[in-house]
């Protein structure tokens, strides 16, 4: 059996439905090692534990060996080089996805009713993050992890540190602690419900003879 699916099955049995945090930054982007340590430490510090499934970086990043060992020792998380993302997102153990908000992952998560903790990097990812968090209200948008030019701009939303981007590991950890706490509370439940509404709308749209089919037929008239 695939080790990721085995881990999800075990988490479902040991922690219940919606207990897993699935962390994936895709194949092109990955946080710097200091941000990665802060993220993993924040998740591992949660009580009760929040089991997590995380994909390791491809050719564009490295996962610190000591951090990998730390995760293995706790047995609360698993690192895999690749996972069948649709299988992971549709698994009943999966409760949230922490994502860079690429187009594919964003759509796949919402189509399964999985809310998103957004950690975008560049190109279209911030737009998807805004759409998920501000339009659908189906997730949280992390801001303290911004780097480069983005870190010099005032955020359009606030967190524990306000709307100022401090960019320190302390500020990143404070924001992560706040978000991970809310995930398990009424705010998280509301966002999960909104993600479920998005899933219903998506499947209604793409069903046979649904609105997507109608729009494609209309498009064909131009060719």
mmCIF file with all atom_site columns, C-alpha atoms in Angstrom:
data_model
loop_
_atom_site.group_PDB
_atom_site.id
_atom_site.type_symbol
_atom_site.label_atom_id
_atom_site.label_alt_id
_atom_site.label_comp_id
_atom_site.label_asym_id
_atom_site.label_entity_id
_atom_site.label_seq_id
_atom_site.pdbx_PDB_ins_code
_atom_site.Cartn_x
_atom_site.Cartn_y
_atom_site.Cartn_z
_atom_site.occupancy
_atom_site.B_iso_or_equiv
_atom_site.pdbx_formal_charge
_atom_site.auth_seq_id
_atom_site.auth_comp_id
_atom_site.auth_asym_id
_atom_site.auth_atom_id
_atom_site.pdbx_PDB_model_num
ATOM 1   C CA . UNK A 1 1   ? 0.000   0.000  0.000   1.00 0.00 ? 1   UNK A CA 1
ATOM 2   C CA . UNK A 1 2   ? 1.114   3.550  -0.683  1.00 0.00 ? 2   UNK A CA 1
ATOM 3   C CA . UNK A 1 3   ? 2.771   4.868  2.532   1.00 0.00 ? 3   UNK A CA 1
ATOM 4   C CA . UNK A 1 4   ? 0.820   8.141  2.369   1.00 0.00 ? 4   UNK A CA 1
ATOM 5   C CA . UNK A 1 5   ? -2.517  6.344  2.125   1.00 0.00 ? 5   UNK A CA 1
ATOM 6   C CA . UNK A 1 6   ? -1.457  3.965  4.901   1.00 0.00 ? 6   UNK A CA 1
ATOM 7   C CA . UNK A 1 7   ? -0.677  6.968  7.097   1.00 0.00 ? 7   UNK A CA 1
ATOM 8   C CA . UNK A 1 8   ? -4.044  8.551  6.272   1.00 0.00 ? 8   UNK A CA 1
ATOM 9   C CA . UNK A 1 9   ? -5.849  5.311  7.098   1.00 0.00 ? 9   UNK A CA 1
ATOM 10  C CA . UNK A 1 10  ? -4.028  5.141  10.428  1.00 0.00 ? 10  UNK A CA 1
ATOM 11  C CA . UNK A 1 11  ? -4.829  8.771  11.229  1.00 0.00 ? 11  UNK A CA 1
ATOM 12  C CA . UNK A 1 12  ? -8.489  8.184  10.453  1.00 0.00 ? 12  UNK A CA 1
ATOM 13  C CA . UNK A 1 13  ? -8.538  5.284  12.884  1.00 0.00 ? 13  UNK A CA 1
ATOM 14  C CA . UNK A 1 14  ? -6.480  7.006  15.579  1.00 0.00 ? 14  UNK A CA 1
ATOM 15  C CA . UNK A 1 15  ? -7.588  10.641 15.332  1.00 0.00 ? 15  UNK A CA 1
ATOM 16  C CA . UNK A 1 16  ? -10.828 10.632 13.363  1.00 0.00 ? 16  UNK A CA 1
ATOM 17  C CA . UNK A 1 17  ? -12.217 12.230 10.222  1.00 0.00 ? 17  UNK A CA 1
ATOM 18  C CA . UNK A 1 18  ? -10.823 15.600 9.185   1.00 0.00 ? 18  UNK A CA 1
ATOM 19  C CA . UNK A 1 19  ? -7.823  15.290 11.498  1.00 0.00 ? 19  UNK A CA 1
ATOM 20  C CA . UNK A 1 20  ? -4.986  15.448 8.955   1.00 0.00 ? 20  UNK A CA 1
ATOM 21  C CA . UNK A 1 21  ? -3.190  18.557 7.705   1.00 0.00 ? 21  UNK A CA 1
ATOM 22  C CA . UNK A 1 22  ? -1.948  17.907 4.175   1.00 0.00 ? 22  UNK A CA 1
ATOM 23  C CA . UNK A 1 23  ? 1.040   20.149 3.345   1.00 0.00 ? 23  UNK A CA 1
ATOM 24  C CA . UNK A 1 24  ? 2.140   20.559 -0.257  1.00 0.00 ? 24  UNK A CA 1
ATOM 25  C CA . UNK A 1 25  ? 4.039   23.343 -2.006  1.00 0.00 ? 25  UNK A CA 1
ATOM 26  C CA . UNK A 1 26  ? 4.034   21.694 -5.421  1.00 0.00 ? 26  UNK A CA 1
ATOM 27  C CA . UNK A 1 27  ? 7.108   20.920 -7.516  1.00 0.00 ? 27  UNK A CA 1
ATOM 28  C CA . UNK A 1 28  ? 8.404   24.428 -8.301  1.00 0.00 ? 28  UNK A CA 1
ATOM 29  C CA . UNK A 1 29  ? 8.305   26.280 -4.971  1.00 0.00 ? 29  UNK A CA 1
ATOM 30  C CA . UNK A 1 30  ? 9.385   25.516 -1.413  1.00 0.00 ? 30  UNK A CA 1
ATOM 31  C CA . UNK A 1 31  ? 9.932   27.643 1.710   1.00 0.00 ? 31  UNK A CA 1
ATOM 32  C CA . UNK A 1 32  ? 13.454  28.482 2.897   1.00 0.00 ? 32  UNK A CA 1
ATOM 33  C CA . UNK A 1 33  ? 14.719  26.102 5.575   1.00 0.00 ? 33  UNK A CA 1
ATOM 34  C CA . UNK A 1 34  ? 14.199  28.563 8.448   1.00 0.00 ? 34  UNK A CA 1
ATOM 35  C CA . UNK A 1 35  ? 10.529  29.041 7.513   1.00 0.00 ? 35  UNK A CA 1
ATOM 36  C CA . UNK A 1 36  ? 10.154  25.304 7.105   1.00 0.00 ? 36  UNK A CA 1
ATOM 37  C CA . UNK A 1 37  ? 11.478  24.688 10.608  1.00 0.00 ? 37  UNK A CA 1
ATOM 38  C CA . UNK A 1 38  ? 9.061   27.238 12.035  1.00 0.00 ? 38  UNK A CA 1
ATOM 39  C CA . UNK A 1 39  ? 6.153   25.597 10.236  1.00 0.00 ? 39  UNK A CA 1
ATOM 40  C CA . UNK A 1 40  ? 6.993   22.064 11.335  1.00 0.00 ? 40  UNK A CA 1
ATOM 41  C CA . UNK A 1 41  ? 7.672   23.153 14.921  1.00 0.00 ? 41  UNK A CA 1
ATOM 42  C CA . UNK A 1 42  ? 4.303   24.927 15.058  1.00 0.00 ? 42  UNK A CA 1
ATOM 43  C CA . UNK A 1 43  ? 2.443   21.833 13.872  1.00 0.00 ? 43  UNK A CA 1
ATOM 44  C CA . UNK A 1 44  ? 4.364   19.465 16.146  1.00 0.00 ? 44  UNK A CA 1
ATOM 45  C CA . UNK A 1 45  ? 3.662   21.687 19.162  1.00 0.00 ? 45  UNK A CA 1
ATOM 46  C CA . UNK A 1 46  ? -0.112  21.278 18.844  1.00 0.00 ? 46  UNK A CA 1
ATOM 47  C CA . UNK A 1 47  ? -2.015  19.506 21.600  1.00 0.00 ? 47  UNK A CA 1
ATOM 48  C CA . UNK A 1 48  ? -3.815  17.326 20.929  1.00 0.00 ? 48  UNK A CA 1
ATOM 49  C CA . UNK A 1 49  ? -1.509  16.396 18.038  1.00 0.00 ? 49  UNK A CA 1
ATOM 50  C CA . UNK A 1 50  ? -2.436  17.279 14.472  1.00 0.00 ? 50  UNK A CA 1
ATOM 51  C CA . UNK A 1 51  ? -1.058  14.515 12.239  1.00 0.00 ? 51  UNK A CA 1
ATOM 52  C CA . UNK A 1 52  ? 0.286   15.784 8.935   1.00 0.00 ? 52  UNK A CA 1
ATOM 53  C CA . UNK A 1 53  ? 1.217   14.473 5.523   1.00 0.00 ? 53  UNK A CA 1
ATOM 54  C CA . UNK A 1 54  ? 3.866   16.542 3.741   1.00 0.00 ? 54  UNK A CA 1
ATOM 55  C CA . UNK A 1 55  ? 5.456   16.279 0.323   1.00 0.00 ? 55  UNK A CA 1
ATOM 56  C CA . UNK A 1 56  ? 9.179   16.986 0.130   1.00 0.00 ? 56  UNK A CA 1
ATOM 57  C CA . UNK A 1 57  ? 10.604  19.410 -2.452  1.00 0.00 ? 57  UNK A CA 1
ATOM 58  C CA . UNK A 1 58  ? 11.645  18.390 -5.928  1.00 0.00 ? 58  UNK A CA 1
ATOM 59  C CA . UNK A 1 59  ? 14.723  19.774 -7.655  1.00 0.00 ? 59  UNK A CA 1
ATOM 60  C CA . UNK A 1 60  ? 13.973  23.305 -6.406  1.00 0.00 ? 60  UNK A CA 1
ATOM 61  C CA . UNK A 1 61  ? 14.532  22.791 -2.689  1.00 0.00 ? 61  UNK A CA 1
ATOM 62  C CA . UNK A 1 62  ? 16.023  20.643 0.042   1.00 0.00 ? 62  UNK A CA 1
ATOM 63  C CA . UNK A 1 63  ? 14.470  19.272 3.202   1.00 0.00 ? 63  UNK A CA 1
ATOM 64  C CA . UNK A 1 64  ? 16.795  19.482 6.235   1.00 0.00 ? 64  UNK A CA 1
ATOM 65  C CA . UNK A 1 65  ? 17.879  16.013 7.344   1.00 0.00 ? 65  UNK A CA 1
ATOM 66  C CA . UNK A 1 66  ? 17.641  16.838 11.052  1.00 0.00 ? 66  UNK A CA 1
ATOM 67  C CA . UNK A 1 67  ? 14.084  18.079 10.607  1.00 0.00 ? 67  UNK A CA 1
ATOM 68  C CA . UNK A 1 68  ? 13.203  14.926 8.703   1.00 0.00 ? 68  UNK A CA 1
ATOM 69  C CA . UNK A 1 69  ? 14.539  12.855 11.616  1.00 0.00 ? 69  UNK A CA 1
ATOM 70  C CA . UNK A 1 70  ? 12.569  14.954 14.104  1.00 0.00 ? 70  UNK A CA 1
ATOM 71  C CA . UNK A 1 71  ? 9.321   14.301 12.236  1.00 0.00 ? 71  UNK A CA 1
ATOM 72  C CA . UNK A 1 72  ? 9.990   10.559 12.101  1.00 0.00 ? 72  UNK A CA 1
ATOM 73  C CA . UNK A 1 73  ? 10.679  10.451 15.834  1.00 0.00 ? 73  UNK A CA 1
ATOM 74  C CA . UNK A 1 74  ? 7.358   12.069 16.743  1.00 0.00 ? 74  UNK A CA 1
ATOM 75  C CA . UNK A 1 75  ? 5.369   9.713  14.491  1.00 0.00 ? 75  UNK A CA 1
ATOM 76  C CA . UNK A 1 76  ? 2.819   12.515 14.052  1.00 0.00 ? 76  UNK A CA 1
ATOM 77  C CA . UNK A 1 77  ? 3.886   13.293 10.500  1.00 0.00 ? 77  UNK A CA 1
ATOM 78  C CA . UNK A 1 78  ? 5.072   11.619 7.330   1.00 0.00 ? 78  UNK A CA 1
ATOM 79  C CA . UNK A 1 79  ? 7.238   12.961 4.506   1.00 0.00 ? 79  UNK A CA 1
ATOM 80  C CA . UNK A 1 80  ? 6.795   11.593 1.003   1.00 0.00 ? 80  UNK A CA 1
ATOM 81  C CA . UNK A 1 81  ? 8.420   12.630 -2.295  1.00 0.00 ? 81  UNK A CA 1
ATOM 82  C CA . UNK A 1 82  ? 5.107   12.330 -4.114  1.00 0.00 ? 82  UNK A CA 1
ATOM 83  C CA . UNK A 1 83  ? 1.496   11.640 -3.305  1.00 0.00 ? 83  UNK A CA 1
ATOM 84  C CA . UNK A 1 84  ? -1.619  11.025 -5.353  1.00 0.00 ? 84  UNK A CA 1
ATOM 85  C CA . UNK A 1 85  ? -3.037  14.417 -4.459  1.00 0.00 ? 85  UNK A CA 1
ATOM 86  C CA . UNK A 1 86  ? -6.618  13.668 -5.402  1.00 0.00 ? 86  UNK A CA 1
ATOM 87  C CA . UNK A 1 87  ? -6.520  10.484 -3.318  1.00 0.00 ? 87  UNK A CA 1
ATOM 88  C CA . UNK A 1 88  ? -5.090  12.406 -0.353  1.00 0.00 ? 88  UNK A CA 1
ATOM 89  C CA . UNK A 1 89  ? -7.604  15.237 -0.614  1.00 0.00 ? 89  UNK A CA 1
ATOM 90  C CA . UNK A 1 90  ? -10.571 12.899 -0.996  1.00 0.00 ? 90  UNK A CA 1
ATOM 91  C CA . UNK A 1 91  ? -9.515  10.761 1.983   1.00 0.00 ? 91  UNK A CA 1
ATOM 92  C CA . UNK A 1 92  ? -11.879 11.216 4.958   1.00 0.00 ? 92  UNK A CA 1
ATOM 93  C CA . UNK A 1 93  ? -8.908  11.788 7.297   1.00 0.00 ? 93  UNK A CA 1
ATOM 94  C CA . UNK A 1 94  ? -7.871  14.966 5.464   1.00 0.00 ? 94  UNK A CA 1
ATOM 95  C CA . UNK A 1 95  ? -9.214  18.092 7.127   1.00 0.00 ? 95  UNK A CA 1
ATOM 96  C CA . UNK A 1 96  ? -7.080  20.955 5.801   1.00 0.00 ? 96  UNK A CA 1
ATOM 97  C CA . UNK A 1 97  ? -4.502  21.643 3.123   1.00 0.00 ? 97  UNK A CA 1
ATOM 98  C CA . UNK A 1 98  ? -1.578  24.032 3.582   1.00 0.00 ? 98  UNK A CA 1
ATOM 99  C CA . UNK A 1 99  ? -0.730  25.019 0.039   1.00 0.00 ? 99  UNK A CA 1
ATOM 100 C CA . UNK A 1 100 ? 1.102   27.468 -2.203  1.00 0.00 ? 100 UNK A CA 1
ATOM 101 C CA . UNK A 1 101 ? -2.260  27.814 -3.997  1.00 0.00 ? 101 UNK A CA 1
ATOM 102 C CA . UNK A 1 102 ? -1.274  26.628 -7.437  1.00 0.00 ? 102 UNK A CA 1
ATOM 103 C CA . UNK A 1 103 ? -4.215  26.377 -9.816  1.00 0.00 ? 103 UNK A CA 1
ATOM 104 C CA . UNK A 1 104 ? -4.412  22.577 -9.770  1.00 0.00 ? 104 UNK A CA 1
ATOM 105 C CA . UNK A 1 105 ? -4.098  22.075 -6.029  1.00 0.00 ? 105 UNK A CA 1
ATOM 106 C CA . UNK A 1 106 ? -6.528  24.887 -5.234  1.00 0.00 ? 106 UNK A CA 1
ATOM 107 C CA . UNK A 1 107 ? -9.202  23.435 -7.511  1.00 0.00 ? 107 UNK A CA 1
ATOM 108 C CA . UNK A 1 108 ? -8.616  19.878 -6.295  1.00 0.00 ? 108 UNK A CA 1
ATOM 109 C CA . UNK A 1 109 ? -8.857  20.892 -2.636  1.00 0.00 ? 109 UNK A CA 1
ATOM 110 C CA . UNK A 1 110 ? -12.039 22.888 -3.086  1.00 0.00 ? 110 UNK A CA 1
ATOM 111 C CA . UNK A 1 111 ? -13.624 20.189 -5.256  1.00 0.00 ? 111 UNK A CA 1
ATOM 112 C CA . UNK A 1 112 ? -13.261 17.867 -2.250  1.00 0.00 ? 112 UNK A CA 1
ATOM 113 C CA . UNK A 1 113 ? -14.492 20.467 0.233   1.00 0.00 ? 113 UNK A CA 1
ATOM 114 C CA . UNK A 1 114 ? -11.061 20.810 1.866   1.00 0.00 ? 114 UNK A CA 1
ATOM 115 C CA . UNK A 1 115 ? -10.340 24.334 3.192   1.00 0.00 ? 115 UNK A CA 1
ATOM 116 C CA . UNK A 1 116 ? -6.907  25.858 2.571   1.00 0.00 ? 116 UNK A CA 1
ATOM 117 C CA . UNK A 1 117 ? -4.198  27.575 4.587   1.00 0.00 ? 117 UNK A CA 1
ATOM 118 C CA . UNK A 1 118 ? -2.621  29.697 1.864   1.00 0.00 ? 118 UNK A CA 1
ATOM 119 C CA . UNK A 1 119 ? 1.164   30.161 1.632   1.00 0.00 ? 119 UNK A CA 1
ATOM 120 C CA . UNK A 1 120 ? 1.572   31.594 -1.895  1.00 0.00 ? 120 UNK A CA 1
ATOM 121 C CA . UNK A 1 121 ? 4.911   32.491 -3.478  1.00 0.00 ? 121 UNK A CA 1
ATOM 122 C CA . UNK A 1 122 ? 4.480   34.113 -6.904  1.00 0.00 ? 122 UNK A CA 1
ATOM 123 C CA . UNK A 1 123 ? 2.665   34.400 -10.259 1.00 0.00 ? 123 UNK A CA 1
ATOM 124 C CA . UNK A 1 124 ? -1.044  33.463 -9.981  1.00 0.00 ? 124 UNK A CA 1
ATOM 125 C CA . UNK A 1 125 ? -0.805  31.945 -6.502  1.00 0.00 ? 125 UNK A CA 1
ATOM 126 C CA . UNK A 1 126 ? -1.588  35.127 -4.502  1.00 0.00 ? 126 UNK A CA 1
ATOM 127 C CA . UNK A 1 127 ? -4.699  35.642 -6.657  1.00 0.00 ? 127 UNK A CA 1
ATOM 128 C CA . UNK A 1 128 ? -5.900  32.129 -5.913  1.00 0.00 ? 128 UNK A CA 1
ATOM 129 C CA . UNK A 1 129 ? -5.175  32.696 -2.219  1.00 0.00 ? 129 UNK A CA 1
ATOM 130 C CA . UNK A 1 130 ? -7.274  35.872 -2.196  1.00 0.00 ? 130 UNK A CA 1
ATOM 131 C CA . UNK A 1 131 ? -10.086 34.113 -4.039  1.00 0.00 ? 131 UNK A CA 1
ATOM 132 C CA . UNK A 1 132 ? -10.108 31.235 -1.534  1.00 0.00 ? 132 UNK A CA 1
ATOM 133 C CA . UNK A 1 133 ? -9.815  33.362 1.609   1.00 0.00 ? 133 UNK A CA 1
ATOM 134 C CA . UNK A 1 134 ? -11.581 36.629 0.749   1.00 0.00 ? 134 UNK A CA 1
ATOM 135 C CA . UNK A 1 135 ? -14.193 35.611 -1.831  1.00 0.00 ? 135 UNK A CA 1
ATOM 136 C CA . UNK A 1 136 ? -15.124 32.097 -0.721  1.00 0.00 ? 136 UNK A CA 1
ATOM 137 C CA . UNK A 1 137 ? -14.005 32.527 2.914   1.00 0.00 ? 137 UNK A CA 1
ATOM 138 C CA . UNK A 1 138 ? -12.792 28.938 2.769   1.00 0.00 ? 138 UNK A CA 1
ATOM 139 C CA . UNK A 1 139 ? -9.343  29.339 4.276   1.00 0.00 ? 139 UNK A CA 1
ATOM 140 C CA . UNK A 1 140 ? -6.654  31.447 5.917   1.00 0.00 ? 140 UNK A CA 1
ATOM 141 C CA . UNK A 1 141 ? -4.033  33.588 4.141   1.00 0.00 ? 141 UNK A CA 1
ATOM 142 C CA . UNK A 1 142 ? -0.611  33.649 5.817   1.00 0.00 ? 142 UNK A CA 1
ATOM 143 C CA . UNK A 1 143 ? 1.221   36.973 5.420   1.00 0.00 ? 143 UNK A CA 1
ATOM 144 C CA . UNK A 1 144 ? 4.186   36.992 7.787   1.00 0.00 ? 144 UNK A CA 1
ATOM 145 C CA . UNK A 1 145 ? 6.135   34.546 5.616   1.00 0.00 ? 145 UNK A CA 1
ATOM 146 C CA . UNK A 1 146 ? 6.423   36.990 2.725   1.00 0.00 ? 146 UNK A CA 1
ATOM 147 C CA . UNK A 1 147 ? 9.888   37.748 1.379   1.00 0.00 ? 147 UNK A CA 1
ATOM 148 C CA . UNK A 1 148 ? 11.432  40.138 -1.150  1.00 0.00 ? 148 UNK A CA 1
ATOM 149 C CA . UNK A 1 149 ? 9.379   43.084 -2.406  1.00 0.00 ? 149 UNK A CA 1
ATOM 150 C CA . UNK A 1 150 ? 6.163   41.600 -1.024  1.00 0.00 ? 150 UNK A CA 1
ATOM 151 C CA . UNK A 1 151 ? 7.586   41.853 2.488   1.00 0.00 ? 151 UNK A CA 1
ATOM 152 C CA . UNK A 1 152 ? 7.965   45.631 2.146   1.00 0.00 ? 152 UNK A CA 1
ATOM 153 C CA . UNK A 1 153 ? 4.301   46.241 1.319   1.00 0.00 ? 153 UNK A CA 1
ATOM 154 C CA . UNK A 1 154 ? 1.460   46.694 3.771   1.00 0.00 ? 154 UNK A CA 1
ATOM 155 C CA . UNK A 1 155 ? -0.878  43.715 3.794   1.00 0.00 ? 155 UNK A CA 1
ATOM 156 C CA . UNK A 1 156 ? -4.536  44.072 2.871   1.00 0.00 ? 156 UNK A CA 1
ATOM 157 C CA . UNK A 1 157 ? -5.510  41.871 5.809   1.00 0.00 ? 157 UNK A CA 1
ATOM 158 C CA . UNK A 1 158 ? -4.337  41.561 9.368   1.00 0.00 ? 158 UNK A CA 1
ATOM 159 C CA . UNK A 1 159 ? -3.241  38.890 11.786  1.00 0.00 ? 159 UNK A CA 1
ATOM 160 C CA . UNK A 1 160 ? -1.854  38.749 15.317  1.00 0.00 ? 160 UNK A CA 1
ATOM 161 C CA . UNK A 1 161 ? 0.836   41.253 14.302  1.00 0.00 ? 161 UNK A CA 1
ATOM 162 C CA . UNK A 1 162 ? -1.611  43.536 12.521  1.00 0.00 ? 162 UNK A CA 1
ATOM 163 C CA . UNK A 1 163 ? -1.205  44.441 8.850   1.00 0.00 ? 163 UNK A CA 1
ATOM 164 C CA . UNK A 1 164 ? 2.540   45.042 9.046   1.00 0.00 ? 164 UNK A CA 1
ATOM 165 C CA . UNK A 1 165 ? 4.809   42.396 7.529   1.00 0.00 ? 165 UNK A CA 1
ATOM 166 C CA . UNK A 1 166 ? 7.440   41.761 10.184  1.00 0.00 ? 166 UNK A CA 1
ATOM 167 C CA . UNK A 1 167 ? 8.855   38.717 8.425   1.00 0.00 ? 167 UNK A CA 1
ATOM 168 C CA . UNK A 1 168 ? 10.650  37.405 11.513  1.00 0.00 ? 168 UNK A CA 1
ATOM 169 C CA . UNK A 1 169 ? 10.500  33.771 12.560  1.00 0.00 ? 169 UNK A CA 1
ATOM 170 C CA . UNK A 1 170 ? 8.760   34.932 15.747  1.00 0.00 ? 170 UNK A CA 1
ATOM 171 C CA . UNK A 1 171 ? 6.043   36.696 13.725  1.00 0.00 ? 171 UNK A CA 1
ATOM 172 C CA . UNK A 1 172 ? 5.665   33.714 11.399  1.00 0.00 ? 172 UNK A CA 1
ATOM 173 C CA . UNK A 1 173 ? 5.305   31.369 14.365  1.00 0.00 ? 173 UNK A CA 1
ATOM 174 C CA . UNK A 1 174 ? 2.794   33.669 16.062  1.00 0.00 ? 174 UNK A CA 1
ATOM 175 C CA . UNK A 1 175 ? 0.664   33.731 12.926  1.00 0.00 ? 175 UNK A CA 1
ATOM 176 C CA . UNK A 1 176 ? 0.885   29.970 12.423  1.00 0.00 ? 176 UNK A CA 1
ATOM 177 C CA . UNK A 1 177 ? -0.062  29.320 16.060  1.00 0.00 ? 177 UNK A CA 1
ATOM 178 C CA . UNK A 1 178 ? -3.057  31.615 15.688  1.00 0.00 ? 178 UNK A CA 1
ATOM 179 C CA . UNK A 1 179 ? -4.246  30.024 12.442  1.00 0.00 ? 179 UNK A CA 1
ATOM 180 C CA . UNK A 1 180 ? -3.741  26.439 13.613  1.00 0.00 ? 180 UNK A CA 1
ATOM 181 C CA . UNK A 1 181 ? -5.707  27.248 16.766  1.00 0.00 ? 181 UNK A CA 1
ATOM 182 C CA . UNK A 1 182 ? -8.571  28.722 14.715  1.00 0.00 ? 182 UNK A CA 1
ATOM 183 C CA . UNK A 1 183 ? -8.591  25.719 12.389  1.00 0.00 ? 183 UNK A CA 1
ATOM 184 C CA . UNK A 1 184 ? -9.917  23.630 15.276  1.00 0.00 ? 184 UNK A CA 1
ATOM 185 C CA . UNK A 1 185 ? -12.467 26.182 16.459  1.00 0.00 ? 185 UNK A CA 1
ATOM 186 C CA . UNK A 1 186 ? -15.703 27.767 15.214  1.00 0.00 ? 186 UNK A CA 1
ATOM 187 C CA . UNK A 1 187 ? -13.935 29.929 12.618  1.00 0.00 ? 187 UNK A CA 1
ATOM 188 C CA . UNK A 1 188 ? -12.318 26.847 11.125  1.00 0.00 ? 188 UNK A CA 1
ATOM 189 C CA . UNK A 1 189 ? -15.661 25.030 11.111  1.00 0.00 ? 189 UNK A CA 1
ATOM 190 C CA . UNK A 1 190 ? -17.263 27.940 9.259   1.00 0.00 ? 190 UNK A CA 1
ATOM 191 C CA . UNK A 1 191 ? -14.509 27.964 6.640   1.00 0.00 ? 191 UNK A CA 1
ATOM 192 C CA . UNK A 1 192 ? -14.810 24.200 6.250   1.00 0.00 ? 192 UNK A CA 1
ATOM 193 C CA . UNK A 1 193 ? -18.540 24.622 5.628   1.00 0.00 ? 193 UNK A CA 1
ATOM 194 C CA . UNK A 1 194 ? -17.796 27.250 2.974   1.00 0.00 ? 194 UNK A CA 1
ATOM 195 C CA . UNK A 1 195 ? -15.325 24.883 1.302   1.00 0.00 ? 195 UNK A CA 1
ATOM 196 C CA . UNK A 1 196 ? -18.069 22.244 1.237   1.00 0.00 ? 196 UNK A CA 1
ATOM 197 C CA . UNK A 1 197 ? -20.382 24.747 -0.463  1.00 0.00 ? 197 UNK A CA 1
ATOM 198 C CA . UNK A 1 198 ? -17.683 25.422 -3.051  1.00 0.00 ? 198 UNK A CA 1
ATOM 199 C CA . UNK A 1 199 ? -17.371 21.679 -3.692  1.00 0.00 ? 199 UNK A CA 1
ATOM 200 C CA . UNK A 1 200 ? -21.111 21.384 -4.246  1.00 0.00 ? 200 UNK A CA 1
ATOM 201 C CA . UNK A 1 201 ? -21.024 24.272 -6.722  1.00 0.00 ? 201 UNK A CA 1
ATOM 202 C CA . UNK A 1 202 ? -18.035 22.799 -8.591  1.00 0.00 ? 202 UNK A CA 1
ATOM 203 C CA . UNK A 1 203 ? -19.585 19.366 -9.032  1.00 0.00 ? 203 UNK A CA 1
ATOM 204 C CA . UNK A 1 204 ? -22.903 20.893 -10.039 1.00 0.00 ? 204 UNK A CA 1
ATOM 205 C CA . UNK A 1 205 ? -21.119 22.963 -12.676 1.00 0.00 ? 205 UNK A CA 1
ATOM 206 C CA . UNK A 1 206 ? -19.104 20.114 -14.214 1.00 0.00 ? 206 UNK A CA 1
ATOM 207 C CA . UNK A 1 207 ? -21.760 17.382 -14.132 1.00 0.00 ? 207 UNK A CA 1
ATOM 208 C CA . UNK A 1 208 ? -22.971 15.974 -17.503 1.00 0.00 ? 208 UNK A CA 1
ATOM 209 C CA . UNK A 1 209 ? -25.168 18.563 -19.216 1.00 0.00 ? 209 UNK A CA 1
ATOM 210 C CA . UNK A 1 210 ? -24.227 21.053 -16.537 1.00 0.00 ? 210 UNK A CA 1
ATOM 211 C CA . UNK A 1 211 ? -23.238 24.680 -16.984 1.00 0.00 ? 211 UNK A CA 1
ATOM 212 C CA . UNK A 1 212 ? -19.676 23.780 -18.031 1.00 0.00 ? 212 UNK A CA 1
ATOM 213 C CA . UNK A 1 213 ? -20.979 21.615 -20.873 1.00 0.00 ? 213 UNK A CA 1
ATOM 214 C CA . UNK A 1 214 ? -23.305 24.392 -21.983 1.00 0.00 ? 214 UNK A CA 1
ATOM 215 C CA . UNK A 1 215 ? -20.498 26.934 -22.026 1.00 0.00 ? 215 UNK A CA 1
ATOM 216 C CA . UNK A 1 216 ? -18.249 24.612 -24.031 1.00 0.00 ? 216 UNK A CA 1
ATOM 217 C CA . UNK A 1 217 ? -21.009 24.073 -26.564 1.00 0.00 ? 217 UNK A CA 1
ATOM 218 C CA . UNK A 1 218 ? -21.465 27.824 -26.804 1.00 0.00 ? 218 UNK A CA 1
ATOM 219 C CA . UNK A 1 219 ? -17.729 28.227 -27.355 1.00 0.00 ? 219 UNK A CA 1
ATOM 220 C CA . UNK A 1 220 ? -17.845 25.728 -30.222 1.00 0.00 ? 220 UNK A CA 1
ATOM 221 C CA . UNK A 1 221 ? -20.141 28.019 -32.171 1.00 0.00 ? 221 UNK A CA 1
ATOM 222 C CA . UNK A 1 222 ? -17.223 30.410 -32.660 1.00 0.00 ? 222 UNK A CA 1
ATOM 223 C CA . UNK A 1 223 ? -15.119 27.807 -34.493 1.00 0.00 ? 223 UNK A CA 1
#
